[in-house]
XYZ file of C-alpha atoms in Angstrom:
329
model
C 47.141 -45.396 -41.938
C 48.662 -42.496 -39.993
C 47.141 -39.059 -40.325
C 48.159 -35.659 -39.001
C 45.193 -33.810 -37.562
C 44.746 -30.237 -38.640
C 41.001 -29.657 -38.917
C 37.557 -31.184 -39.003
C 34.797 -29.854 -41.159
C 31.716 -30.935 -39.237
C 29.675 -29.980 -36.184
C 29.525 -30.760 -32.479
C 28.157 -31.871 -29.179
C 25.178 -30.012 -27.888
C 23.528 -28.555 -31.003
C 23.364 -25.134 -29.389
C 24.367 -21.864 -30.960
C 27.922 -20.611 -30.874
C 28.639 -17.221 -29.442
C 31.787 -15.171 -29.628
C 35.214 -16.189 -30.816
C 38.702 -16.288 -29.380
C 39.593 -12.952 -27.856
C 41.472 -11.130 -30.579
C 43.923 -8.553 -29.195
C 45.330 -7.604 -32.584
C 45.395 -9.169 -36.037
C 48.518 -11.046 -34.922
C 47.693 -11.997 -31.328
C 44.910 -14.112 -29.842
C 44.102 -15.327 -26.359
C 42.805 -18.884 -26.074
C 40.865 -19.597 -22.890
C 40.703 -23.165 -21.611
C 39.586 -25.274 -18.664
C 42.220 -27.317 -16.870
C 41.879 -30.868 -15.544
C 42.608 -31.638 -11.885
C 45.954 -33.376 -11.411
C 46.821 -33.308 -15.085
C 48.052 -31.159 -17.942
C 47.438 -30.852 -21.672
C 50.125 -30.655 -24.333
C 49.085 -27.078 -25.129
C 49.487 -26.098 -21.466
C 52.930 -27.686 -21.504
C 53.790 -25.865 -24.735
C 52.916 -22.556 -23.081
C 55.093 -23.347 -20.055
C 57.989 -24.271 -22.348
C 57.662 -20.958 -24.198
C 56.779 -22.629 -27.481
C 54.032 -20.100 -28.208
C 56.371 -17.143 -27.790
C 56.371 -15.164 -31.026
C 53.395 -17.029 -32.459
C 50.777 -14.504 -31.309
C 49.132 -17.128 -29.086
C 48.481 -16.634 -25.379
C 46.745 -19.271 -23.234
C 44.505 -18.336 -20.317
C 43.309 -20.827 -17.690
C 39.762 -19.865 -16.658
C 39.046 -22.753 -14.277
C 38.547 -26.506 -14.209
C 36.372 -28.911 -16.173
C 34.972 -32.059 -14.590
C 35.296 -33.776 -17.964
C 35.013 -33.503 -21.732
C 31.275 -32.750 -21.997
C 31.645 -29.727 -19.717
C 34.654 -28.581 -21.730
C 32.750 -28.861 -25.025
C 29.759 -27.089 -23.547
C 32.045 -24.205 -22.565
C 33.437 -24.118 -26.085
C 29.967 -24.084 -27.641
C 28.767 -21.320 -25.313
C 31.814 -19.163 -26.034
C 33.131 -19.162 -22.470
C 36.307 -20.965 -23.575
C 38.182 -21.221 -26.854
C 39.755 -24.685 -26.444
C 37.740 -27.780 -25.649
C 39.091 -31.217 -24.828
C 37.002 -34.368 -24.938
C 36.990 -38.108 -25.458
C 36.865 -39.239 -29.069
C 33.321 -40.598 -28.785
C 32.101 -37.260 -27.405
C 33.836 -35.407 -30.225
C 32.215 -37.643 -32.836
C 28.829 -37.153 -31.194
C 29.477 -33.429 -31.371
C 30.169 -33.659 -35.081
C 26.807 -35.319 -35.611
C 24.960 -32.721 -33.529
C 25.379 -29.594 -35.618
C 27.705 -27.126 -33.910
C 30.755 -26.108 -35.872
C 33.911 -27.272 -34.080
C 37.322 -28.366 -35.365
C 39.321 -31.255 -33.854
C 42.827 -29.863 -33.548
C 45.048 -32.708 -32.282
C 44.736 -35.908 -30.198
C 45.366 -34.946 -26.594
C 46.235 -38.399 -25.250
C 46.839 -41.930 -26.401
C 45.995 -45.170 -24.639
C 48.738 -47.804 -24.503
C 50.515 -50.030 -22.002
C 52.097 -47.017 -20.288
C 49.137 -44.620 -20.382
C 45.749 -46.171 -19.651
C 42.591 -45.961 -17.562
C 42.407 -48.485 -14.736
C 39.370 -49.808 -12.864
C 40.129 -50.490 -9.187
C 38.368 -52.359 -6.402
C 39.351 -52.861 -2.771
C 41.573 -55.860 -2.190
C 38.857 -57.855 -0.421
C 36.216 -57.161 -3.079
C 34.518 -60.196 -4.673
C 34.730 -58.431 -8.063
C 37.335 -60.225 -10.177
C 36.447 -59.666 -13.819
C 34.514 -57.542 -16.284
C 31.579 -59.950 -15.961
C 31.415 -59.113 -12.247
C 30.876 -55.370 -12.780
C 27.243 -55.898 -13.848
C 24.988 -54.458 -11.180
C 27.880 -52.680 -9.435
C 28.433 -48.959 -8.848
C 31.418 -47.402 -10.651
C 32.850 -43.949 -9.945
C 33.879 -42.060 -13.103
C 34.957 -38.452 -13.517
C 31.917 -37.548 -15.625
C 29.119 -39.203 -17.554
C 29.043 -39.354 -21.345
C 32.833 -39.320 -21.706
C 35.700 -41.800 -22.083
C 35.267 -43.883 -18.937
C 31.525 -44.109 -19.509
C 32.074 -45.442 -23.039
C 34.873 -47.763 -21.884
C 32.504 -49.372 -19.359
C 29.798 -49.770 -22.005
C 32.262 -51.380 -24.392
C 33.650 -53.676 -21.678
C 30.151 -54.946 -20.885
C 29.331 -55.344 -24.584
C 32.527 -57.385 -25.075
C 31.160 -59.930 -22.590
C 27.686 -60.036 -24.096
C 26.163 -58.000 -21.264
C 23.797 -55.018 -21.570
C 25.777 -51.805 -21.916
C 23.825 -50.209 -19.061
C 24.328 -53.150 -16.676
C 26.571 -51.107 -14.336
C 25.590 -48.020 -12.372
C 27.907 -45.075 -13.084
C 28.210 -42.098 -10.745
C 30.230 -38.934 -11.314
C 33.015 -38.321 -8.774
C 35.723 -35.624 -9.137
C 39.233 -37.018 -9.561
C 40.562 -35.826 -6.191
C 37.732 -37.695 -4.406
C 37.981 -41.007 -6.290
C 40.199 -42.756 -3.766
C 38.192 -41.654 -0.727
C 34.940 -42.686 -2.398
C 36.295 -46.178 -3.080
C 37.915 -46.698 0.334
C 34.778 -45.568 2.154
C 32.827 -48.135 0.098
C 30.454 -45.555 -1.354
C 31.151 -47.242 -4.703
C 32.264 -50.731 -5.698
C 34.768 -49.638 -8.336
C 36.780 -46.490 -8.975
C 37.734 -45.768 -12.581
C 40.898 -43.696 -12.862
C 41.249 -42.167 -16.322
C 44.401 -42.284 -18.450
C 44.745 -38.524 -17.890
C 44.603 -39.034 -14.097
C 47.913 -40.873 -13.662
C 48.778 -38.660 -10.704
C 45.721 -39.899 -8.799
C 46.373 -43.439 -10.003
C 49.862 -43.420 -8.512
C 48.573 -42.153 -5.198
C 45.900 -44.876 -4.984
C 48.480 -47.590 -5.713
C 51.005 -46.149 -3.237
C 48.401 -46.192 -0.469
C 47.783 -49.906 -1.083
C 44.783 -52.076 -0.416
C 43.436 -52.003 -3.968
C 43.725 -54.123 -7.090
C 42.936 -53.575 -10.747
C 40.267 -55.668 -12.432
C 40.764 -54.343 -15.988
C 41.959 -51.346 -17.958
C 40.767 -49.683 -21.131
C 43.521 -51.188 -23.296
C 42.003 -54.610 -22.492
C 38.828 -53.420 -24.208
C 39.965 -50.812 -26.748
C 43.559 -51.696 -27.568
C 45.980 -48.893 -28.395
C 43.976 -45.880 -29.531
C 43.746 -42.110 -29.167
C 41.868 -41.147 -26.039
C 40.527 -37.760 -27.053
C 41.053 -34.560 -29.000
C 41.616 -30.873 -28.397
C 38.825 -28.953 -30.105
C 38.618 -25.428 -31.526
C 35.717 -23.530 -33.061
C 35.692 -23.291 -36.839
C 35.204 -19.528 -36.761
C 38.492 -19.185 -34.886
C 40.314 -21.457 -37.328
C 38.955 -19.523 -40.315
C 39.774 -16.150 -38.765
C 43.218 -17.159 -37.459
C 44.543 -19.994 -39.668
C 48.204 -19.376 -38.791
C 47.447 -19.275 -35.062
C 45.456 -22.511 -35.349
C 48.338 -24.173 -37.173
C 50.841 -22.935 -34.586
C 48.583 -24.136 -31.773
C 48.632 -27.673 -33.176
C 52.305 -27.706 -34.165
C 53.614 -26.362 -30.855
C 51.329 -28.640 -28.832
C 52.668 -31.644 -30.757
C 56.202 -30.357 -30.210
C 55.588 -30.169 -26.455
C 54.167 -33.705 -26.413
C 57.284 -34.969 -28.197
C 59.498 -33.096 -25.706
C 57.715 -34.698 -22.749
C 58.233 -38.178 -24.179
C 61.921 -37.518 -24.767
C 62.434 -35.797 -21.392
C 60.114 -37.551 -18.922
C 61.866 -36.481 -15.709
C 62.029 -32.840 -16.777
C 58.371 -33.038 -17.813
C 57.349 -34.380 -14.398
C 59.319 -31.602 -12.691
C 57.568 -29.002 -14.808
C 54.173 -30.589 -14.123
C 54.899 -30.358 -10.388
C 55.457 -26.615 -10.759
C 52.260 -26.220 -12.759
C 50.204 -28.133 -10.184
C 51.659 -26.068 -7.353
C 50.916 -22.870 -9.252
C 47.273 -24.003 -9.463
C 47.195 -24.760 -5.733
C 47.272 -28.536 -6.255
C 49.648 -31.137 -4.827
C 52.810 -30.939 -6.911
C 54.216 -34.107 -5.323
C 51.710 -36.147 -7.330
C 53.580 -35.262 -10.535
C 56.015 -38.111 -9.860
C 53.253 -40.515 -10.932
C 52.593 -38.847 -14.306
C 53.056 -41.299 -17.190
C 52.938 -38.862 -20.109
C 50.497 -38.231 -22.930
C 50.810 -41.616 -24.629
C 50.823 -39.936 -28.039
C 52.552 -41.078 -31.185
C 55.420 -38.868 -32.453
C 54.084 -35.602 -33.799
C 50.736 -36.212 -32.030
C 49.631 -38.215 -35.072
C 46.317 -40.019 -35.286
C 45.291 -43.145 -37.170
C 41.989 -43.796 -38.909
C 41.162 -46.422 -36.274
C 41.222 -43.707 -33.594
C 37.926 -42.494 -35.024
C 36.620 -45.451 -37.014
C 36.467 -47.632 -33.888
C 34.176 -45.179 -32.098
C 32.144 -44.432 -35.216
C 31.365 -48.139 -35.360
C 30.393 -48.206 -31.691
C 28.106 -45.187 -32.040
C 26.492 -46.658 -35.169
C 25.869 -49.886 -33.282
C 24.226 -47.940 -30.451
C 22.080 -45.967 -32.889
C 23.711 -42.626 -32.036
C 24.986 -42.232 -35.610
C 23.360 -43.211 -38.910
C 24.988 -46.203 -40.549
C 27.717 -45.308 -43.030
C 27.356 -41.547 -42.829
C 30.735 -40.886 -41.209
C 34.211 -42.351 -41.565
C 37.593 -41.183 -40.356
C 38.619 -39.790 -43.723
C 35.555 -37.512 -43.594
C 36.625 -36.139 -40.228
C 40.385 -35.751 -40.545
C 42.116 -33.326 -42.875
C 45.455 -34.713 -44.026
C 48.401 -32.426 -44.544
C 50.385 -32.780 -47.733
C 53.242 -34.384 -45.837
C 51.093 -36.983 -44.100
C 49.230 -37.804 -47.300
C 52.544 -38.426 -49.040
C 53.646 -40.687 -46.174
C 50.582 -42.842 -46.707
């Protein structure tokens, strides 16, 4: 079943109080602060660059970088940003924790073109998922997508989910950390295609598995807003989702133009714009649609781990269908 995301009615990650709301400049204009990701871009950032928010009353403001989804959600909960972005499992955990967030749209999809890849050096004895037990793996942050992908990979082979040692390494340092043998494996997230391309171009590495081997095709994560913003600015929230989805569709239909624009964005941030040539896109379905499996898969995993009570949550509880999407189903 395909569902268009518009809102979620439950709570969030850290069970801490919310403070503040999106900076309202007038009844018709709001500024949404967000944290960027090194070497990558979100569909809402792309929408802003394309001018899709012009006339909608929405202005985006980059206030720094996030090391990963948990940091982004923490910023959202504390009121220091107005847009969070996190892996699906982290979002579901946030719903169970009590803070009042809203999942706005899936930020990325995982498929054969857009995926997270786990690399070793060419001469490494590590050849399979079974071999990662007892090894050290560099991931961008703990408690997010790559962390859960490793746990699920180990579980799929009947191994303890904590059998590997995960360490947090910022994306720009992943390659150096692997080549200097500080870690056995470097995990390059689906959103880090620019770093992935650079690692492959420099040679001397090989992939042992990717997250599609473990998870199949699935949404990688969601953009998240606070409920108080959505309730105070329903039209702005709707425009935020619609224009972000429009930008994602544009990037899929115009990949070369999208890479050129990403290069400009990276250079504007002071990053290496040349890496944009490796960008593989958002991996989203048309219209940034989600399926029930995008959430039900991770709900099942979290129930199995004991992080969620059995049977309390299902995708239909978390996703609000629009009239059009409900009719399509």
